[in-house]
GROMACS .gro file of C-alpha atoms in nm:
model
  271
    1MET     CA    1   0.000   0.000   0.000
    2LYS     CA    2   0.103   0.360  -0.054
    3LEU     CA    3   0.170   0.587   0.243
    4SER     CA    4   0.162   0.965   0.223
    5SER     CA    5   0.432   1.166   0.397
    6VAL     CA    6   0.369   1.089   0.766
    7THR     CA    7   0.612   1.119   1.057
    8PRO     CA    8   0.679   0.781   1.221
    9LEU     CA    9   0.635   0.725   1.594
   10GLU     CA   10   0.862   0.419   1.580
   11GLU     CA   11   1.087   0.264   1.316
   12ASN     CA   12   1.237  -0.087   1.323
   13PHE     CA   13   1.056  -0.148   1.653
   14LEU     CA   14   1.087  -0.505   1.782
   15CYS     CA   15   0.764  -0.668   1.902
   16ARG     CA   16   0.801  -1.014   2.050
   17GLY     CA   17   0.442  -1.121   1.996
   18ARG     CA   18   0.078  -1.023   1.965
   19GLU     CA   19   0.046  -0.862   2.309
   20GLU     CA   20   0.347  -0.639   2.260
   21PHE     CA   21   0.223  -0.543   1.915
   22GLY     CA   22  -0.111  -0.453   2.075
   23ARG     CA   23   0.063  -0.217   2.318
   24LEU     CA   24   0.240  -0.046   2.028
   25VAL     CA   25  -0.091  -0.014   1.841
   26ARG     CA   26  -0.257   0.149   2.144
   27ARG     CA   27   0.034   0.388   2.198
   28THR     CA   28   0.030   0.489   1.830
   29LEU     CA   29  -0.346   0.544   1.820
   30GLU     CA   30  -0.321   0.770   2.125
   31LYS     CA   31  -0.126   1.013   1.904
   32GLY     CA   32  -0.399   1.056   1.642
   33SER     CA   33  -0.727   0.936   1.489
   34GLY     CA   34  -0.577   0.638   1.310
   35ALA     CA   35  -0.250   0.469   1.223
   36PHE     CA   36  -0.051   0.295   0.952
   37PHE     CA   37   0.178   0.002   1.031
   38LYS     CA   38   0.449  -0.173   0.832
   39VAL     CA   39   0.514  -0.518   0.978
   40PHE     CA   40   0.792  -0.758   0.881
   41GLY     CA   41   0.791  -1.118   1.003
   42LYS     CA   42   0.781  -1.485   0.904
   43SER     CA   43   0.494  -1.724   0.844
   44SER     CA   44   0.582  -2.093   0.788
   45GLY     CA   45   0.944  -1.989   0.741
   46LYS     CA   46   0.861  -1.740   0.465
   47PRO     CA   47   0.928  -1.367   0.518
   48TYR     CA   48   0.631  -1.135   0.468
   49TYR     CA   49   0.603  -0.756   0.460
   50ILE     CA   50   0.256  -0.645   0.572
   51THR     CA   51   0.101  -0.297   0.561
   52VAL     CA   52  -0.207  -0.218   0.772
   53LEU     CA   53  -0.426   0.093   0.786
   54MET     CA   54  -0.663   0.138   1.081
   55ASP     CA   55  -0.874   0.389   1.270
   56ASN     CA   56  -0.938   0.385   1.645
   57GLU     CA   57  -1.182   0.093   1.624
   58LYS     CA   58  -1.116  -0.125   1.321
   59ILE     CA   59  -0.878  -0.229   1.049
   60LEU     CA   60  -0.953  -0.049   0.723
   61ALA     CA   61  -0.705  -0.202   0.476
   62ALA     CA   62  -0.435  -0.469   0.480
   63GLU     CA   63  -0.190  -0.606   0.225
   64ALA     CA   64   0.081  -0.873   0.262
   65GLU     CA   65   0.379  -0.914   0.027
   66ASP     CA   66   0.568  -1.242   0.002
   67VAL     CA   67   0.923  -1.104   0.011
   68GLY     CA   68   1.076  -1.410  -0.149
   69GLY     CA   69   0.810  -1.491  -0.409
   70GLY     CA   70   0.697  -1.141  -0.498
   71SER     CA   71   0.325  -1.225  -0.476
   72SER     CA   72   0.084  -1.021  -0.264
   73LEU     CA   73  -0.236  -1.087  -0.070
   74ARG     CA   74  -0.506  -0.840   0.028
   75GLY     CA   75  -0.783  -0.815   0.280
   76GLU     CA   76  -0.877  -1.118   0.489
   77ALA     CA   77  -0.590  -1.329   0.351
   78ALA     CA   78  -0.339  -1.059   0.448
   79LEU     CA   79  -0.490  -1.035   0.798
   80GLY     CA   80  -0.456  -1.412   0.830
   81ILE     CA   81  -0.084  -1.383   0.754
   82LEU     CA   82  -0.056  -1.100   1.008
   83LYS     CA   83  -0.210  -1.320   1.280
   84GLU     CA   84   0.027  -1.604   1.194
   85ILE     CA   85   0.344  -1.395   1.211
   86LEU     CA   86   0.234  -1.231   1.539
   87ASP     CA   87   0.189  -1.580   1.687
   88GLY     CA   88   0.504  -1.718   1.528
   89GLY     CA   89   0.771  -1.498   1.683
   90PRO     CA   90   0.924  -1.151   1.682
   91VAL     CA   91   0.828  -0.894   1.420
   92ILE     CA   92   0.982  -0.563   1.313
   93VAL     CA   93   0.733  -0.275   1.297
   94ASP     CA   94   0.725   0.083   1.167
   95ALA     CA   95   0.437   0.276   1.331
   96PHE     CA   96   0.283   0.596   1.189
   97PRO     CA   97   0.015   0.794   1.380
   98MET     CA   98  -0.234   0.964   1.146
   99THR     CA   99  -0.489   1.244   1.167
  100ASP     CA  100  -0.845   1.187   1.048
  101VAL     CA  101  -0.764   1.366   0.721
  102GLU     CA  102  -0.453   1.152   0.666
  103VAL     CA  103  -0.657   0.835   0.722
  104LYS     CA  104  -0.914   0.946   0.463
  105MET     CA  105  -0.639   1.035   0.214
  106SER     CA  106  -0.481   0.692   0.260
  107ILE     CA  107  -0.816   0.524   0.194
  108VAL     CA  108  -0.848   0.715  -0.134
  109GLU     CA  109  -0.490   0.631  -0.236
  110ASN     CA  110  -0.540   0.260  -0.156
  111LEU     CA  111  -0.902   0.220  -0.259
  112GLU     CA  112  -0.866  -0.130  -0.408
  113VAL     CA  113  -0.706  -0.266  -0.092
  114TYR     CA  114  -0.965  -0.085   0.123
  115ASN     CA  115  -1.256  -0.235  -0.074
  116SER     CA  116  -1.114  -0.588  -0.048
  117THR     CA  117  -1.053  -0.574   0.329
  118PRO     CA  118  -1.328  -0.674   0.577
  119LYS     CA  119  -1.357  -0.408   0.847
  120MET     CA  120  -1.231  -0.623   1.132
  121LYS     CA  121  -1.229  -0.497   1.491
  122LEU     CA  122  -0.885  -0.429   1.636
  123THR     CA  123  -0.954  -0.672   1.920
  124ASP     CA  124  -0.975  -0.956   1.665
  125ILE     CA  125  -0.605  -0.902   1.595
  126CYS     CA  126  -0.496  -0.785   1.941
  127PRO     CA  127  -0.736  -0.892   2.220
  128SER     CA  128  -0.541  -0.680   2.469
  129LEU     CA  129  -0.683  -0.366   2.301
  130GLY     CA  130  -1.018  -0.449   2.459
  131GLY     CA  131  -0.897  -0.336   2.802
  132GLU     CA  132  -0.600  -0.244   3.015
  133THR     CA  133  -0.313  -0.490   3.018
  134GLY     CA  134  -0.170  -0.368   3.348
  135GLU     CA  135   0.119  -0.183   3.188
  136THR     CA  136   0.134   0.191   3.135
  137ILE     CA  137   0.121   0.281   2.768
  138GLY     CA  138   0.439   0.440   2.647
  139GLU     CA  139   0.642   0.288   2.929
  140SER     CA  140   1.010   0.274   2.842
  141ARG     CA  141   1.110  -0.058   2.687
  142THR     CA  142   1.469  -0.024   2.804
  143LEU     CA  143   1.394   0.032   3.173
  144GLN     CA  144   1.265  -0.263   3.374
  145ARG     CA  145   1.178  -0.225   3.741
  146THR     CA  146   1.179  -0.510   3.993
  147THR     CA  147   1.117  -0.532   4.365
  148SER     CA  148   1.369  -0.711   4.579
  149SER     CA  149   1.371  -0.835   4.937
  150VAL     CA  150   1.335  -0.611   5.241
  151THR     CA  151   1.634  -0.383   5.286
  152PRO     CA  152   1.840  -0.488   5.588
  153GLY     CA  153   1.792  -0.259   5.886
  154ILE     CA  154   1.471  -0.099   5.757
  155THR     CA  155   1.153  -0.270   5.871
  156GLY     CA  156   0.914  -0.321   5.581
  157GLY     CA  157   1.139  -0.133   5.341
  158ILE     CA  158   1.133  -0.230   4.973
  159THR     CA  159   1.415  -0.162   4.736
  160VAL     CA  160   1.328  -0.073   4.378
  161GLU     CA  161   1.612  -0.165   4.146
  162GLU     CA  162   1.673  -0.044   3.796
  163ARG     CA  163   1.839  -0.291   3.568
  164PRO     CA  164   2.119  -0.140   3.367
  165LYS     CA  165   2.029  -0.036   3.017
  166LYS     CA  166   2.160  -0.254   2.742
  167LYS     CA  167   2.405  -0.089   2.510
  168PRO     CA  168   2.227   0.000   2.186
  169LYS     CA  169   2.338  -0.186   1.878
  170PRO     CA  170   2.542   0.021   1.632
  171LYS     CA  171   2.317   0.180   1.372
  172THR     CA  172   2.346   0.086   1.008
  173GLU     CA  173   2.559   0.337   0.822
  174VAL     CA  174   2.381   0.447   0.505
  175VAL     CA  175   2.553   0.635   0.223
  176ILE     CA  176   2.339   0.736  -0.074
  177LYS     CA  177   2.469   0.928  -0.373
  178ALA     CA  178   2.178   0.972  -0.613
  179PRO     CA  179   1.989   1.237  -0.810
  180ALA     CA  180   1.744   1.430  -0.591
  181GLU     CA  181   1.441   1.291  -0.775
  182VAL     CA  182   1.517   0.934  -0.666
  183ASP     CA  183   1.697   0.988  -0.333
  184SER     CA  184   1.385   0.927  -0.121
  185TYR     CA  185   1.300   0.610  -0.319
  186PHE     CA  186   1.642   0.461  -0.251
  187ARG     CA  187   1.617   0.550   0.118
  188GLY     CA  188   1.287   0.361   0.133
  189MET     CA  189   1.450   0.064  -0.040
  190VAL     CA  190   1.734   0.064   0.214
  191ARG     CA  191   1.489   0.067   0.508
  192HIS     CA  192   1.312  -0.236   0.361
  193LEU     CA  193   1.643  -0.415   0.309
  194MET     CA  194   1.734  -0.353   0.675
  195ASN     CA  195   1.401  -0.498   0.786
  196ILE     CA  196   1.445  -0.807   0.571
  197VAL     CA  197   1.794  -0.874   0.706
  198LYS     CA  198   1.670  -0.822   1.065
  199GLY     CA  199   1.409  -1.087   1.003
  200PHE     CA  200   1.692  -1.335   0.951
  201GLY     CA  201   1.849  -1.246   1.285
  202THR     CA  202   2.132  -1.020   1.170
  203ASP     CA  203   2.198  -0.658   1.072
  204LEU     CA  204   2.352  -0.461   0.791
  205LYS     CA  205   2.660  -0.272   0.905
  206ARG     CA  206   2.672  -0.038   0.607
  207VAL     CA  207   2.476   0.020   0.286
  208GLU     CA  208   2.616   0.218  -0.005
  209VAL     CA  209   2.403   0.329  -0.299
  210GLU     CA  210   2.559   0.508  -0.594
  211ALA     CA  211   2.319   0.610  -0.871
  212LYS     CA  212   2.399   0.817  -1.179
  213GLU     CA  213   2.188   0.921  -1.474
  214VAL     CA  214   2.329   0.790  -1.801
  215ARG     CA  215   2.215   0.940  -2.131
  216TYR     CA  216   2.237   0.708  -2.430
  217ALA     CA  217   2.362   0.807  -2.772
  218LEU     CA  218   2.146   0.879  -3.077
  219GLY     CA  219   1.848   0.996  -2.873
  220ALA     CA  220   1.790   0.657  -2.714
  221GLY     CA  221   1.687   0.818  -2.386
  222SER     CA  222   1.841   0.782  -2.043
  223ALA     CA  223   1.841   0.562  -1.735
  224ILE     CA  224   1.966   0.576  -1.379
  225HIS     CA  225   2.241   0.318  -1.336
  226THR     CA  226   2.284   0.201  -0.978
  227ASN     CA  227   2.550   0.016  -0.779
  228LEU     CA  228   2.469  -0.120  -0.433
  229LYS     CA  229   2.708  -0.245  -0.167
  230LEU     CA  230   2.575  -0.426   0.139
  231ILE     CA  231   2.827  -0.482   0.417
  232THR     CA  232   2.733  -0.750   0.672
  233GLY     CA  233   3.069  -0.892   0.772
  234GLY     CA  234   3.018  -1.189   0.538
  235ASN     CA  235   2.759  -1.364   0.756
  236LEU     CA  236   2.467  -1.380   0.512
  237PRO     CA  237   2.372  -1.727   0.376
  238GLY     CA  238   2.345  -1.761   0.000
  239ASN     CA  239   1.966  -1.800   0.002
  240VAL     CA  240   1.928  -1.473   0.194
  241ARG     CA  241   2.147  -1.293  -0.057
  242LYS     CA  242   1.928  -1.423  -0.339
  243GLU     CA  243   1.616  -1.294  -0.164
  244LEU     CA  244   1.776  -0.952  -0.116
  245GLU     CA  245   1.881  -0.940  -0.480
  246GLY     CA  246   1.531  -1.037  -0.593
  247PHE     CA  247   1.380  -0.766  -0.374
  248ILE     CA  248   1.621  -0.502  -0.510
  249TYR     CA  249   1.539  -0.586  -0.873
  250ARG     CA  250   1.163  -0.579  -0.800
  251GLU     CA  251   1.197  -0.243  -0.623
  252ALA     CA  252   1.392  -0.105  -0.918
  253GLY     CA  253   1.109  -0.210  -1.152
  254GLU     CA  254   0.846  -0.045  -0.932
  255MET     CA  255   1.054   0.271  -0.904
  256SER     CA  256   1.092   0.282  -1.282
  257ASN     CA  257   0.714   0.267  -1.327
  258GLU     CA  258   0.652   0.529  -1.060
  259ILE     CA  259   0.899   0.795  -1.176
  260GLY     CA  260   0.874   0.720  -1.548
  261LYS     CA  261   1.247   0.660  -1.588
  262ARG     CA  262   1.440   0.332  -1.600
  263ILE     CA  263   1.631   0.228  -1.288
  264VAL     CA  264   1.907  -0.012  -1.393
  265ILE     CA  265   2.079  -0.217  -1.123
  266SER     CA  266   2.433  -0.245  -1.256
  267ARG     CA  267   2.589  -0.425  -0.960
  268ILE     CA  268   2.500  -0.567  -0.618
  269LYS     CA  269   2.800  -0.643  -0.398
  270PHE     CA  270   2.801  -0.818  -0.060
  271SER     CA  271   3.094  -0.804   0.179
   0.00000   0.00000   0.00000
């Protein structure tokens, strides 16, 4: 599905299951009148990329893309995949709060998906949204509080301990050299690549994209020739590399159709 320019509340947010996803949904909806979610996870070992549009009460549109096969599902079938990946393990989520106007604009821009999606209640996906779960919404994920035994020398005293924060993982370094008209498209592609790699339990250390417009002789037009370098430390299995390459070529085709100019992938290098 298409998403208009909306500021994310969370990007690459790890949810370990349906209940945690429900808490993120509630926290996102508190910021507006609706929300858009991009969810990456696995169903039956296959990676899926799912987009979901909702208001404060129900799901309005849903689409699931088979990352490896390139096929897509809409509506009830996509929601079925979403339920499976939420039950099957951790998922990576981008969350976008939306105003009422932004929700309506998204419906118009994704009318086919909207029409094919049954308007399912949010509680059918996340039962915890039907009431309080006992945890404050928006509570820090990095700070966990525990109560320990009575402090020696103080009758009835209770010590509240704060567990040390885990050191954040190094962020992926992204270098993009591209014409202004396609810069944002390549940044979106890189975000998707990072999500796919995360789904396989690893991270990209650095991504380099170099794109130049090449004009052909004798009035044969022009194209944007692109080289990509994905640095992972050499720990990506061959089948994962093939999936990433397939995704890049599909993205290039979609970009070509959208901007009306050919995107040619000249080289993909892993290191």
